[in-house]
């Protein structure tokens, strides 16, 4: 019989082979069908709000990586236990691997839009795992293999004390296990690489964006006050914040893309990418913000979007009276619900195909996403959009609403200090305090800064193209040596002053003044 250690290693190697083989099969059946991704995605969707909150607080933007690493470690521990159990009882090996296969297959075939082929990576991976597990656990591992003799030969020379009790040799076992483990990792890496290549980045580069029939307003010269602010008025695609639940970015080919507008409409319709691209396009600057942005946080960015007004399509579909919610569905099954009224009130709500002059980046929703000025992303900014269903708020709760977030998500008036950085030391004298303020679709009218003396001084506002974007502000402060707490607050066109009450992001966005500490020397 192999030793306990060898049995545990056999279990882990079998699991690695299962995942490696699964990644290779997933080249054909699609990355979301790989068991690690399918199970991870199921966990993400099922996680209750407190668990998700905890993970984000602990791992920040690395929460998805943490989930995958955590799942892999758990899997390795269970695999070792299965190896140990199978050493005694053969049936335990079958049962253990069978259980994992069941979990993997159930997760993979129940992902949105999954076909039966989604079961293949797990099934073939598990078959390979059974073969490897029992091969390694046998008294003469893979003895039937014709090349077995080659591995066994050098061992014969190393003396009985170094060999296993069965005479096959510990070294031979480790070599085999190591080779299989390495092979499994290589298979996984190669599988992922090929899947990545088979993505839609080529289809994306082949796209030429149409000219807008209604171009974006010219950006005034004074939107970025000197000295250069920390966040530019227009965020580059590369720097634009990214938030979504996708463990692997959905790869949606524009050639096969269509958008179905259905539900409570008089005239259900389906449009293709070519049809959408042929429609009159408008181009607008809109600042997106995430409801999970903490006071002072950076989950907010501004871009120039090119797209078709949502209202154009809705008016073709003709919503029925009482259909007060439009539920957008992403290719990966994520949903968000937007008030029909907001989409029809004349604001520049777009089905966007372009971002800062380029086709939408894949991470930001290629080929088509929704952008709605004034609403947080979780109720409006559906990426990889494939469907819009007219329904009512009474009848349907979208993804985040089921987890307790507010059904309606208007963006709150907020402001942030970007320079100086909190906790930094600056030279006494003329200090520039600067940052951004936002109140999308209402527009910022004033920003005030308190440099620690209780007085609110008006900051200078930089230019803007309109109410749908954030706005830079700055203040010259004649600072004497000391330590100060700086605070900022903004007012919007409703005349309302930003709320000073400190409240957390859940359930409808944080409130409170951004406050930093600065030392002047
Ligand atoms: N398909 C899909 N679309 C989505 C999300 C998502 O998880 N899946 N997240 C939303 C949220 S919460 C935000 S804040 C914005 C962020 O868009 P960005 O990643 O382009 O900045 O996308 C929205 N659209
Ligand atoms: Mo968000």
Short mmCIF file of C-alpha atoms and ligand atoms in Angstrom, two decimals:
data_model
loop_
_atom_site.label_atom_id
_atom_site.label_comp_id
_atom_site.label_asym_id
_atom_site.label_seq_id
_atom_site.Cartn_x
_atom_site.Cartn_y
_atom_site.Cartn_z
CA UNK A 1 0.00 0.00 0.00
CA UNK A 2 1.27 3.54 -0.72
CA UNK A 3 2.01 5.72 2.31
CA UNK A 4 -0.48 8.21 3.73
CA UNK A 5 1.52 11.10 2.32
CA UNK A 6 1.56 9.54 -1.09
CA UNK A 7 -2.19 8.99 -0.93
CA UNK A 8 -2.80 12.64 -0.03
CA UNK A 9 -0.51 13.76 -2.85
CA UNK A 10 -2.28 11.39 -5.25
CA UNK A 11 -5.57 13.07 -4.34
CA UNK A 12 -4.21 16.57 -4.94
CA UNK A 13 -2.57 15.56 -8.23
CA UNK A 14 -5.82 13.92 -9.38
CA UNK A 15 -7.69 17.17 -8.64
CA UNK A 16 -5.06 19.20 -10.51
CA UNK A 17 -5.37 16.88 -13.51
CA UNK A 18 -9.17 17.25 -13.36
CA UNK A 19 -8.91 21.06 -13.49
CA UNK A 20 -6.18 21.01 -16.17
CA UNK A 21 -8.17 18.68 -18.44
CA UNK A 22 -11.32 20.75 -17.77
CA UNK A 23 -9.56 23.95 -18.88
CA UNK A 24 -8.52 22.26 -22.13
CA UNK A 25 -12.09 21.08 -22.81
CA UNK A 26 -13.39 24.55 -21.90
CA UNK A 27 -11.50 25.92 -24.92
CA UNK A 28 -14.36 24.39 -26.90
CA UNK A 29 -17.27 24.65 -24.49
CA UNK A 30 -16.40 28.20 -23.32
CA UNK A 31 -14.50 29.55 -20.26
CA UNK A 32 -17.64 29.84 -18.05
CA UNK A 33 -18.06 26.04 -18.28
CA UNK A 34 -14.71 25.35 -16.56
CA UNK A 35 -15.66 23.95 -13.13
CA UNK A 36 -13.61 26.42 -11.07
CA UNK A 37 -15.22 29.38 -12.85
CA UNK A 38 -18.72 27.85 -12.87
CA UNK A 39 -18.65 27.04 -9.16
CA UNK A 40 -17.04 30.41 -8.32
CA UNK A 41 -19.69 32.28 -10.30
CA UNK A 42 -22.46 30.32 -8.60
CA UNK A 43 -20.99 31.21 -5.21
CA UNK A 44 -20.76 34.91 -6.19
CA UNK A 45 -24.41 34.95 -7.25
CA UNK A 46 -25.60 33.05 -4.19
CA UNK A 47 -23.51 34.96 -1.62
CA UNK A 48 -25.70 37.00 0.72
CA UNK A 49 -24.95 40.72 1.04
CA UNK A 50 -23.04 40.50 4.37
CA UNK A 51 -20.68 37.81 2.99
CA UNK A 52 -20.03 39.86 -0.13
CA UNK A 53 -19.50 43.00 1.93
CA UNK A 54 -17.02 41.17 4.12
CA UNK A 55 -15.08 39.83 1.12
CA UNK A 56 -14.89 43.28 -0.46
CA UNK A 57 -13.78 44.86 2.79
CA UNK A 58 -11.11 42.19 3.22
CA UNK A 59 -9.86 41.89 -0.38
CA UNK A 60 -11.07 45.09 -2.08
CA UNK A 61 -10.87 44.89 -5.87
CA UNK A 62 -9.09 41.53 -5.52
CA UNK A 63 -12.23 39.87 -4.16
CA UNK A 64 -12.62 37.67 -7.25
CA UNK A 65 -9.00 36.53 -7.21
CA UNK A 66 -9.39 35.82 -3.50
CA UNK A 67 -12.49 33.73 -4.22
CA UNK A 68 -10.68 31.64 -6.85
CA UNK A 69 -7.57 31.19 -4.70
CA UNK A 70 -9.72 30.28 -1.68
CA UNK A 71 -11.75 27.78 -3.71
CA UNK A 72 -8.55 26.19 -5.04
CA UNK A 73 -7.10 25.79 -1.54
CA UNK A 74 -10.35 24.25 -0.25
CA UNK A 75 -10.42 21.92 -3.24
CA UNK A 76 -6.81 20.85 -2.58
CA UNK A 77 -7.60 20.04 1.06
CA UNK A 78 -10.65 17.96 0.12
CA UNK A 79 -8.72 16.26 -2.67
CA UNK A 80 -6.00 15.23 -0.18
CA UNK A 81 -8.69 13.81 2.12
CA UNK A 82 -10.23 11.89 -0.78
CA UNK A 83 -6.79 10.47 -1.60
CA UNK A 84 -6.36 9.35 2.03
CA UNK A 85 -9.81 7.78 2.16
CA UNK A 86 -9.38 6.06 -1.20
CA UNK A 87 -6.17 4.46 0.06
CA UNK A 88 -8.36 2.39 2.44
CA UNK A 89 -11.62 2.18 0.58
CA UNK A 90 -11.77 2.30 -3.20
CA UNK A 91 -15.39 3.36 -3.13
CA UNK A 92 -14.42 6.54 -1.24
CA UNK A 93 -12.33 7.64 -4.22
CA UNK A 94 -15.27 7.11 -6.55
CA UNK A 95 -17.68 8.80 -4.15
CA UNK A 96 -15.38 11.79 -3.53
CA UNK A 97 -14.64 12.47 -7.17
CA UNK A 98 -18.28 11.75 -8.04
CA UNK A 99 -19.41 14.38 -5.53
CA UNK A 100 -17.08 16.98 -7.02
CA UNK A 101 -18.24 16.05 -10.51
CA UNK A 102 -21.84 16.52 -9.40
CA UNK A 103 -21.08 19.96 -7.95
CA UNK A 104 -19.10 21.04 -11.02
CA UNK A 105 -21.68 19.80 -13.52
CA UNK A 106 -24.63 21.31 -11.65
CA UNK A 107 -22.89 24.68 -11.45
CA UNK A 108 -21.81 24.63 -15.10
CA UNK A 109 -25.14 23.62 -16.66
CA UNK A 110 -27.16 26.05 -14.57
CA UNK A 111 -25.11 29.13 -15.56
CA UNK A 112 -27.21 31.48 -17.70
CA UNK A 113 -27.30 30.47 -21.38
CA UNK A 114 -25.37 27.24 -20.71
CA UNK A 115 -25.91 24.30 -23.05
CA UNK A 116 -25.37 20.62 -22.20
CA UNK A 117 -21.76 20.87 -23.46
CA UNK A 118 -21.03 22.89 -20.31
CA UNK A 119 -21.00 19.54 -18.47
CA UNK A 120 -18.11 18.20 -20.55
CA UNK A 121 -15.13 19.92 -18.86
CA UNK A 122 -16.13 18.58 -15.45
CA UNK A 123 -17.10 15.11 -16.70
CA UNK A 124 -13.92 14.51 -18.69
CA UNK A 125 -11.80 16.16 -15.98
CA UNK A 126 -13.33 13.86 -13.34
CA UNK A 127 -12.77 10.78 -15.49
CA UNK A 128 -9.11 11.76 -15.81
CA UNK A 129 -8.98 12.32 -12.04
CA UNK A 130 -10.32 8.80 -11.33
CA UNK A 131 -7.74 7.31 -13.66
CA UNK A 132 -4.90 9.29 -12.06
CA UNK A 133 -6.04 8.68 -8.48
CA UNK A 134 -6.31 4.91 -8.80
CA UNK A 135 -3.24 4.76 -11.01
CA UNK A 136 -1.14 6.48 -8.34
CA UNK A 137 -2.71 4.54 -5.47
CA UNK A 138 -2.05 1.13 -6.99
CA UNK A 139 0.86 -0.84 -5.43
CA UNK A 140 2.80 -0.39 -8.68
CA UNK A 141 1.62 2.97 -10.00
CA UNK A 142 0.63 2.71 -13.63
CA UNK A 143 2.46 -0.61 -13.81
CA UNK A 144 0.60 -1.54 -16.95
CA UNK A 145 2.01 1.44 -18.74
CA UNK A 146 4.71 0.32 -21.24
CA UNK A 147 7.02 3.20 -20.23
CA UNK A 148 6.64 2.31 -16.59
CA UNK A 149 9.84 0.30 -16.70
CA UNK A 150 11.79 3.42 -17.64
CA UNK A 151 10.67 5.22 -14.51
CA UNK A 152 11.22 2.21 -12.33
CA UNK A 153 14.70 1.39 -13.56
CA UNK A 154 16.77 4.12 -11.82
CA UNK A 155 14.98 3.40 -8.55
CA UNK A 156 16.11 -0.17 -8.49
CA UNK A 157 19.61 1.12 -7.91
CA UNK A 158 18.93 3.36 -4.89
CA UNK A 159 18.74 0.82 -2.10
CA UNK A 160 15.88 -0.73 -0.23
CA UNK A 161 15.66 1.84 2.60
CA UNK A 162 14.67 4.59 0.18
CA UNK A 163 12.06 2.51 -1.54
CA UNK A 164 8.44 2.14 -0.65
CA UNK A 165 7.45 -1.04 1.14
CA UNK A 166 5.96 -2.26 -2.10
CA UNK A 167 9.24 -1.97 -3.92
CA UNK A 168 8.13 0.63 -6.47
CA UNK A 169 10.19 3.39 -4.90
CA UNK A 170 9.22 6.66 -3.34
CA UNK A 171 11.27 8.48 -5.94
CA UNK A 172 9.40 6.83 -8.76
CA UNK A 173 6.11 7.85 -7.20
CA UNK A 174 7.19 11.45 -6.72
CA UNK A 175 8.48 11.66 -10.27
CA UNK A 176 5.20 10.39 -11.64
CA UNK A 177 3.11 12.60 -9.37
CA UNK A 178 5.29 15.61 -10.15
CA UNK A 179 5.11 15.01 -13.88
CA UNK A 180 1.34 14.65 -13.75
CA UNK A 181 1.01 17.76 -11.57
CA UNK A 182 3.18 19.83 -13.89
CA UNK A 183 1.32 18.51 -16.90
CA UNK A 184 -1.97 19.49 -15.28
CA UNK A 185 -0.78 23.03 -14.57
CA UNK A 186 0.58 23.35 -18.13
CA UNK A 187 -2.76 22.12 -19.52
CA UNK A 188 -4.60 24.68 -17.41
CA UNK A 189 -2.37 27.55 -18.47
CA UNK A 190 -2.46 26.59 -22.15
CA UNK A 191 -6.25 26.15 -21.98
CA UNK A 192 -6.73 29.60 -20.50
CA UNK A 193 -4.34 31.17 -23.02
CA UNK A 194 -6.11 29.65 -26.01
CA UNK A 195 -9.53 30.62 -24.61
CA UNK A 196 -8.23 34.16 -24.23
CA UNK A 197 -7.11 34.20 -27.88
CA UNK A 198 -10.45 32.87 -28.98
CA UNK A 199 -12.10 35.89 -27.38
CA UNK A 200 -13.68 38.78 -29.22
CA UNK A 201 -10.75 41.22 -29.25
CA UNK A 202 -10.21 40.61 -32.98
CA UNK A 203 -13.86 41.18 -33.79
CA UNK A 204 -13.60 44.36 -31.72
CA UNK A 205 -10.56 45.71 -33.58
CA UNK A 206 -12.33 45.14 -36.90
CA UNK A 207 -15.10 47.60 -35.98
CA UNK A 208 -15.28 51.13 -37.36
CA UNK A 209 -17.52 53.36 -35.30
CA UNK A 210 -20.07 55.47 -37.18
CA UNK A 211 -19.97 59.27 -37.03
CA UNK A 212 -22.43 60.69 -34.51
CA UNK A 213 -25.36 62.57 -35.99
CA UNK A 214 -25.30 64.55 -32.74
CA UNK A 215 -21.66 65.02 -31.61
CA UNK A 216 -20.60 65.62 -28.03
CA UNK A 217 -20.27 69.25 -26.97
CA UNK A 218 -16.74 70.66 -27.25
CA UNK A 219 -14.82 70.30 -23.99
CA UNK A 220 -14.00 73.77 -22.60
CA UNK A 221 -10.29 74.53 -22.17
CA UNK A 222 -10.59 74.98 -18.42
CA UNK A 223 -11.96 71.57 -17.35
CA UNK A 224 -8.62 70.51 -15.85
CA UNK A 225 -7.32 73.39 -13.75
CA UNK A 226 -3.54 73.74 -13.45
CA UNK A 227 -1.63 72.24 -11.74
CA UNK A 228 -2.77 68.95 -13.29
CA UNK A 229 -5.43 67.32 -11.11
CA UNK A 230 -5.19 63.75 -9.92
CA UNK A 231 -8.17 62.62 -11.96
CA UNK A 232 -8.42 64.15 -15.44
CA UNK A 233 -11.82 65.45 -16.49
CA UNK A 234 -12.03 62.67 -19.11
CA UNK A 235 -10.90 59.28 -17.83
CA UNK A 236 -8.96 57.10 -20.30
CA UNK A 237 -10.46 53.69 -21.05
CA UNK A 238 -7.50 52.13 -19.33
CA UNK A 239 -8.01 54.08 -16.08
CA UNK A 240 -11.81 53.83 -16.05
CA UNK A 241 -13.00 52.02 -12.92
CA UNK A 242 -14.37 48.55 -13.45
CA UNK A 243 -17.05 46.81 -11.41
CA UNK A 244 -19.01 43.67 -12.26
CA UNK A 245 -19.82 40.20 -10.99
CA UNK A 246 -18.14 38.42 -13.93
CA UNK A 247 -15.36 35.96 -12.99
CA UNK A 248 -14.46 35.69 -16.67
CA UNK A 249 -15.30 38.61 -18.94
CA UNK A 250 -18.20 37.65 -21.22
CA UNK A 251 -17.02 37.35 -24.83
CA UNK A 252 -19.95 38.48 -26.97
CA UNK A 253 -19.41 38.37 -30.72
CA UNK A 254 -21.12 41.33 -32.43
CA UNK A 255 -21.83 39.09 -35.43
CA UNK A 256 -24.17 36.98 -33.32
CA UNK A 257 -25.36 39.75 -31.01
CA UNK A 258 -28.93 40.92 -30.88
CA UNK A 259 -31.00 42.87 -28.41
CA UNK A 260 -34.49 41.69 -27.63
CA UNK A 261 -36.95 44.31 -26.37
CA UNK A 262 -39.91 42.44 -24.97
CA UNK A 263 -42.32 42.02 -22.06
CA UNK A 264 -45.08 44.57 -21.61
CA UNK A 265 -44.69 46.26 -25.00
CA UNK A 266 -47.12 46.56 -27.90
CA UNK A 267 -44.41 45.87 -30.46
CA UNK A 268 -41.71 43.43 -29.30
CA UNK A 269 -38.58 43.74 -31.41
CA UNK A 270 -35.12 42.31 -31.92
CA UNK A 271 -32.28 44.33 -33.39
CA UNK A 272 -28.90 43.14 -34.60
CA UNK A 273 -25.57 44.88 -34.17
CA UNK A 274 -25.58 45.95 -37.85
CA UNK A 275 -29.05 47.45 -37.43
CA UNK A 276 -28.03 49.29 -34.27
CA UNK A 277 -24.87 50.66 -35.91
CA UNK A 278 -26.97 51.99 -38.81
CA UNK A 279 -29.18 54.07 -36.49
CA UNK A 280 -28.52 57.77 -35.77
CA UNK A 281 -25.95 57.98 -33.00
CA UNK A 282 -25.38 60.57 -30.34
CA UNK A 283 -22.15 61.18 -28.50
CA UNK A 284 -22.15 62.47 -24.91
CA UNK A 285 -19.87 62.86 -21.90
CA UNK A 286 -21.39 60.96 -18.98
CA UNK A 287 -19.80 60.27 -15.60
CA UNK A 288 -20.57 56.76 -14.28
CA UNK A 289 -20.48 56.09 -10.56
CA UNK A 290 -20.80 52.98 -8.44
CA UNK A 291 -23.14 52.82 -5.47
CA UNK A 292 -20.32 51.02 -3.62
CA UNK A 293 -18.10 54.09 -3.85
CA UNK A 294 -17.11 55.09 -0.32
CA UNK A 295 -16.86 58.78 0.54
CA UNK A 296 -13.53 59.83 -1.02
CA UNK A 297 -13.44 56.66 -3.17
CA UNK A 298 -12.50 56.26 -6.81
CA UNK A 299 -15.31 54.10 -8.22
CA UNK A 300 -16.29 56.96 -10.51
CA UNK A 301 -15.02 57.93 -13.97
CA UNK A 302 -16.00 60.09 -16.91
CA UNK A 303 -15.99 59.10 -20.60
CA UNK A 304 -17.34 60.13 -23.99
CA UNK A 305 -19.95 57.59 -25.01
CA UNK A 306 -21.30 56.96 -28.50
CA UNK A 307 -24.63 55.23 -28.83
CA UNK A 308 -28.28 55.11 -29.77
CA UNK A 309 -30.73 56.83 -27.40
CA UNK A 310 -32.61 54.18 -25.41
CA UNK A 311 -35.76 56.26 -25.97
CA UNK A 312 -35.55 55.71 -29.75
CA UNK A 313 -35.79 51.95 -29.28
CA UNK A 314 -38.36 52.12 -26.49
CA UNK A 315 -40.64 54.31 -28.57
CA UNK A 316 -40.48 51.71 -31.37
CA UNK A 317 -41.36 48.95 -28.91
CA UNK A 318 -44.17 51.03 -27.31
CA UNK A 319 -44.23 50.21 -23.58
CA UNK A 320 -47.66 49.48 -22.12
CA UNK A 321 -49.06 51.72 -19.41
CA UNK A 322 -47.90 50.64 -15.96
CA UNK A 323 -44.67 49.02 -17.20
CA UNK A 324 -42.61 51.24 -14.90
CA UNK A 325 -39.40 49.17 -14.96
CA UNK A 326 -37.04 48.22 -17.78
CA UNK A 327 -35.03 45.15 -16.81
CA UNK A 328 -31.80 44.87 -18.77
CA UNK A 329 -30.13 41.47 -19.00
CA UNK A 330 -26.46 40.85 -19.64
CA UNK A 331 -25.09 37.93 -21.67
CA UNK A 332 -23.87 36.44 -18.37
CA UNK A 333 -27.32 36.60 -16.78
CA UNK A 334 -26.77 39.69 -14.58
CA UNK A 335 -29.79 42.01 -14.47
CA UNK A 336 -30.57 45.60 -13.54
CA UNK A 337 -33.83 47.51 -13.42
CA UNK A 338 -34.21 51.11 -14.55
CA UNK A 339 -37.30 53.30 -14.20
CA UNK A 340 -38.97 53.51 -17.62
CA UNK A 341 -39.78 57.13 -16.82
CA UNK A 342 -36.08 58.03 -16.44
CA UNK A 343 -35.23 56.43 -19.79
CA UNK A 344 -37.93 58.52 -21.47
CA UNK A 345 -37.51 61.87 -19.69
CA UNK A 346 -35.22 63.31 -22.35
CA UNK A 347 -31.87 62.69 -20.69
CA UNK A 348 -29.11 61.10 -22.77
CA UNK A 349 -29.68 57.46 -21.77
CA UNK A 350 -27.72 55.48 -24.38
CA UNK A 351 -27.21 52.00 -25.71
CA UNK A 352 -23.52 52.68 -26.10
CA UNK A 353 -21.19 51.07 -28.64
CA UNK A 354 -18.27 53.49 -28.30
CA UNK A 355 -16.18 54.78 -25.40
CA UNK A 356 -13.74 57.67 -25.89
CA UNK A 357 -13.64 57.12 -29.65
CA UNK A 358 -13.07 53.35 -29.50
CA UNK A 359 -15.46 50.41 -29.65
CA UNK A 360 -16.41 49.55 -26.04
CA UNK A 361 -13.55 47.71 -24.34
CA UNK A 362 -14.50 44.07 -23.62
CA UNK A 363 -14.31 44.71 -19.85
CA UNK A 364 -16.67 47.64 -20.22
CA UNK A 365 -19.43 45.75 -21.99
CA UNK A 366 -18.48 45.06 -25.62
CA UNK A 367 -20.33 45.10 -27.94
CA UNK A 368 -23.19 47.09 -26.34
CA UNK A 369 -23.98 48.48 -22.88
CA UNK A 370 -26.37 50.92 -21.32
CA UNK A 371 -25.31 54.28 -19.90
CA UNK A 372 -27.80 56.48 -18.01
CA UNK A 373 -26.78 59.90 -16.67
CA UNK A 374 -27.74 60.36 -13.02
CA UNK A 375 -28.22 56.73 -11.96
CA UNK A 376 -25.75 54.45 -10.21
CA UNK A 377 -24.37 51.63 -12.38
CA UNK A 378 -26.17 48.83 -10.52
CA UNK A 379 -29.59 50.11 -11.68
CA UNK A 380 -28.68 51.24 -15.18
CA UNK A 381 -25.27 50.57 -16.71
CA UNK A 382 -25.83 47.00 -17.99
CA UNK A 383 -22.72 45.75 -19.79
CA UNK A 384 -22.86 43.00 -22.48
CA UNK A 385 -26.57 43.81 -22.75
CA UNK A 386 -28.73 41.32 -24.69
CA UNK A 387 -32.25 42.02 -23.51
CA UNK A 388 -34.59 44.74 -22.25
CA UNK A 389 -37.84 43.58 -20.69
CA UNK A 390 -40.63 45.98 -19.83
CA UNK A 391 -42.15 45.00 -16.50
CA UNK A 392 -42.91 46.71 -13.19
CA UNK A 393 -40.97 47.27 -9.97
CA UNK A 394 -43.76 45.38 -8.18
CA UNK A 395 -43.23 42.33 -10.37
CA UNK A 396 -39.47 41.94 -10.60
CA UNK A 397 -36.35 42.44 -8.45
CA UNK A 398 -33.05 42.64 -10.36
CA UNK A 399 -29.71 41.15 -9.24
CA UNK A 400 -28.69 43.59 -6.48
CA UNK A 401 -32.23 44.35 -5.37
CA UNK A 402 -32.63 40.68 -4.37
CA UNK A 403 -29.65 41.22 -2.07
CA UNK A 404 -31.26 44.17 -0.37
CA UNK A 405 -29.96 47.18 -2.30
CA UNK A 406 -32.43 49.98 -3.04
CA UNK A 407 -34.61 49.47 -6.14
CA UNK A 408 -34.05 53.05 -7.31
CA UNK A 409 -30.51 54.40 -7.39
CA UNK A 410 -30.21 58.11 -8.18
CA UNK A 411 -26.60 59.31 -7.75
CA UNK A 412 -26.09 61.40 -4.63
CA UNK A 413 -24.30 64.76 -4.66
CA UNK A 414 -20.71 64.12 -3.60
CA UNK A 415 -17.27 65.73 -3.57
CA UNK A 416 -13.72 64.49 -3.08
CA UNK A 417 -10.35 66.04 -2.21
CA UNK A 418 -7.59 64.71 -4.50
CA UNK A 419 -4.70 67.07 -3.67
CA UNK A 420 -3.01 67.19 -1.29
CA UNK A 421 -3.25 63.45 -0.55
CA UNK A 422 -4.68 62.57 2.84
CA UNK A 423 -1.90 62.08 5.40
CA UNK A 424 0.71 63.93 3.31
CA UNK A 425 3.03 66.77 4.31
CA UNK A 426 3.18 69.99 2.28
CA UNK A 427 5.32 73.15 2.41
CA UNK A 428 3.87 76.17 4.17
CA UNK A 429 2.64 79.01 1.95
CA UNK A 430 0.46 78.79 -1.11
CA UNK A 431 -1.14 75.30 -1.13
CA UNK A 432 -3.51 74.19 -3.87
CA UNK A 433 -6.41 72.11 -2.59
CA UNK A 434 -8.27 70.45 -5.47
CA UNK A 435 -10.57 67.61 -6.37
CA UNK A 436 -13.82 66.65 -8.08
CA UNK A 437 -17.50 67.03 -7.29
CA UNK A 438 -20.49 65.37 -8.92
CA UNK A 439 -24.27 65.43 -9.02
CA UNK A 440 -25.02 63.78 -12.35
CA UNK A 441 -27.95 65.14 -14.29
CA UNK A 442 -28.49 67.91 -11.73
CA UNK A 443 -25.09 69.55 -12.07
CA UNK A 444 -22.71 71.06 -9.51
CA UNK A 445 -23.19 74.74 -8.72
CA UNK A 446 -20.82 75.28 -5.80
CA UNK A 447 -18.05 73.60 -3.84
CA UNK A 448 -16.85 74.74 -0.43
CA UNK A 449 -13.73 73.78 1.50
CA UNK A 450 -13.08 73.91 5.23
CA UNK A 451 -9.36 74.04 6.03
CA UNK A 452 -9.87 73.26 9.67
CA UNK A 453 -10.99 76.62 10.98
CA UNK A 454 -14.70 75.91 10.71
CA UNK A 455 -15.13 78.38 7.87
CA UNK A 456 -16.47 77.20 4.53
CA UNK A 457 -14.62 78.95 1.68
CA UNK A 458 -15.95 78.83 -1.88
CA UNK A 459 -13.69 76.83 -4.21
CA UNK A 460 -13.20 77.80 -7.83
CA UNK A 461 -15.14 75.56 -10.22
CA UNK A 462 -13.47 74.34 -13.41
CA UNK A 463 -15.38 74.11 -16.68
CA UNK A 464 -17.72 71.29 -17.64
CA UNK A 465 -19.71 70.25 -20.69
CA UNK A 466 -22.91 70.01 -18.69
CA UNK A 467 -24.75 68.56 -15.71
CA UNK A 468 -24.12 64.89 -16.57
CA UNK A 469 -20.42 64.90 -15.70
CA UNK A 470 -18.33 65.54 -12.65
CA UNK A 471 -16.52 68.82 -12.24
CA UNK A 472 -13.07 69.76 -10.97
CA UNK A 473 -12.66 72.38 -8.26
CA UNK A 474 -9.68 74.07 -6.63
CA UNK A 475 -8.83 76.43 -3.82
CA UNK A 476 -5.66 78.36 -3.03
CA UNK A 477 -4.93 78.11 0.64
CA UNK A 478 -2.32 80.18 2.42
CA UNK A 479 -1.19 77.58 4.94
CA UNK A 480 0.86 78.10 8.10
CA UNK A 481 2.76 75.17 9.70
CA UNK A 482 0.53 72.80 11.66
CA UNK A 483 -1.73 69.78 11.22
CA UNK A 484 -5.14 70.34 9.64
CA UNK A 485 -8.32 68.47 8.83
CA UNK A 486 -9.60 69.50 5.41
CA UNK A 487 -13.21 68.93 4.40
CA UNK A 488 -15.19 69.50 1.23
CA UNK A 489 -18.87 69.77 0.38
CA UNK A 490 -20.82 70.51 -2.79
CA UNK A 491 -24.17 71.91 -3.81
CA UNK A 492 -26.18 71.01 -6.90
CA UNK A 493 -28.66 72.92 -9.06
CA UNK A 494 -31.56 71.89 -6.82
CA UNK A 495 -29.95 74.21 -4.26
CA UNK A 496 -29.54 71.28 -1.93
CA UNK A 497 -26.25 71.03 -0.05
CA UNK A 498 -24.46 67.68 0.06
CA UNK A 499 -25.47 65.68 3.12
CA UNK A 500 -23.07 65.84 6.09
CA UNK A 501 -24.67 62.80 7.72
CA UNK A 502 -22.23 59.87 7.63
CA UNK A 503 -23.96 56.81 6.22
CA UNK A 504 -22.53 53.65 4.65
CA UNK A 505 -22.82 52.60 0.99
CA UNK A 506 -25.54 50.02 1.69
CA UNK A 507 -28.35 50.19 0.59
CA UNK A 508 -28.37 53.29 -1.66
CA UNK A 509 -24.97 55.01 -1.59
CA UNK A 510 -22.67 56.63 0.99
CA UNK A 511 -23.18 60.12 2.40
CA UNK A 512 -20.94 62.45 4.37
CA UNK A 513 -18.14 64.93 3.77
CA UNK A 514 -14.77 63.74 2.50
CA UNK A 515 -12.27 64.67 5.15
CA UNK A 516 -8.46 64.38 5.08
CA UNK A 517 -5.63 65.22 7.41
CA UNK A 518 -2.65 67.25 6.11
CA UNK A 519 0.54 68.41 7.79
CA UNK A 520 2.03 71.77 6.78
CA UNK A 521 5.69 72.37 7.64
N1 LIG B 1 -23.32 42.73 -17.00
C1 LIG B 1 -23.03 43.52 -15.95
N2 LIG B 1 -23.18 44.85 -16.08
C2 LIG B 1 -22.90 45.67 -15.05
C3 LIG B 1 -22.48 45.15 -13.80
C4 LIG B 1 -22.34 43.74 -13.68
O1 LIG B 1 -21.99 43.19 -12.62
N3 LIG B 1 -22.63 42.95 -14.79
N4 LIG B 1 -22.20 46.00 -12.76
C5 LIG B 1 -22.78 47.34 -12.81
C6 LIG B 1 -22.19 48.24 -11.84
S1 LIG B 1 -22.54 47.92 -10.20
C7 LIG B 1 -21.47 49.34 -12.21
S2 LIG B 1 -21.00 50.47 -11.07
C8 LIG B 1 -21.10 49.57 -13.63
C9 LIG B 1 -19.62 49.75 -13.80
O2 LIG B 1 -19.29 49.90 -15.16
P1 LIG B 1 -17.77 49.90 -15.59
O3 LIG B 1 -17.18 48.59 -15.14
O4 LIG B 1 -17.73 50.07 -17.07
O5 LIG B 1 -17.13 51.05 -14.87
O6 LIG B 1 -21.49 48.49 -14.45
C10 LIG B 1 -22.76 47.97 -14.18
N5 LIG B 1 -23.07 47.01 -15.21
MO1 LIG B 2 -21.72 49.58 -9.03
#
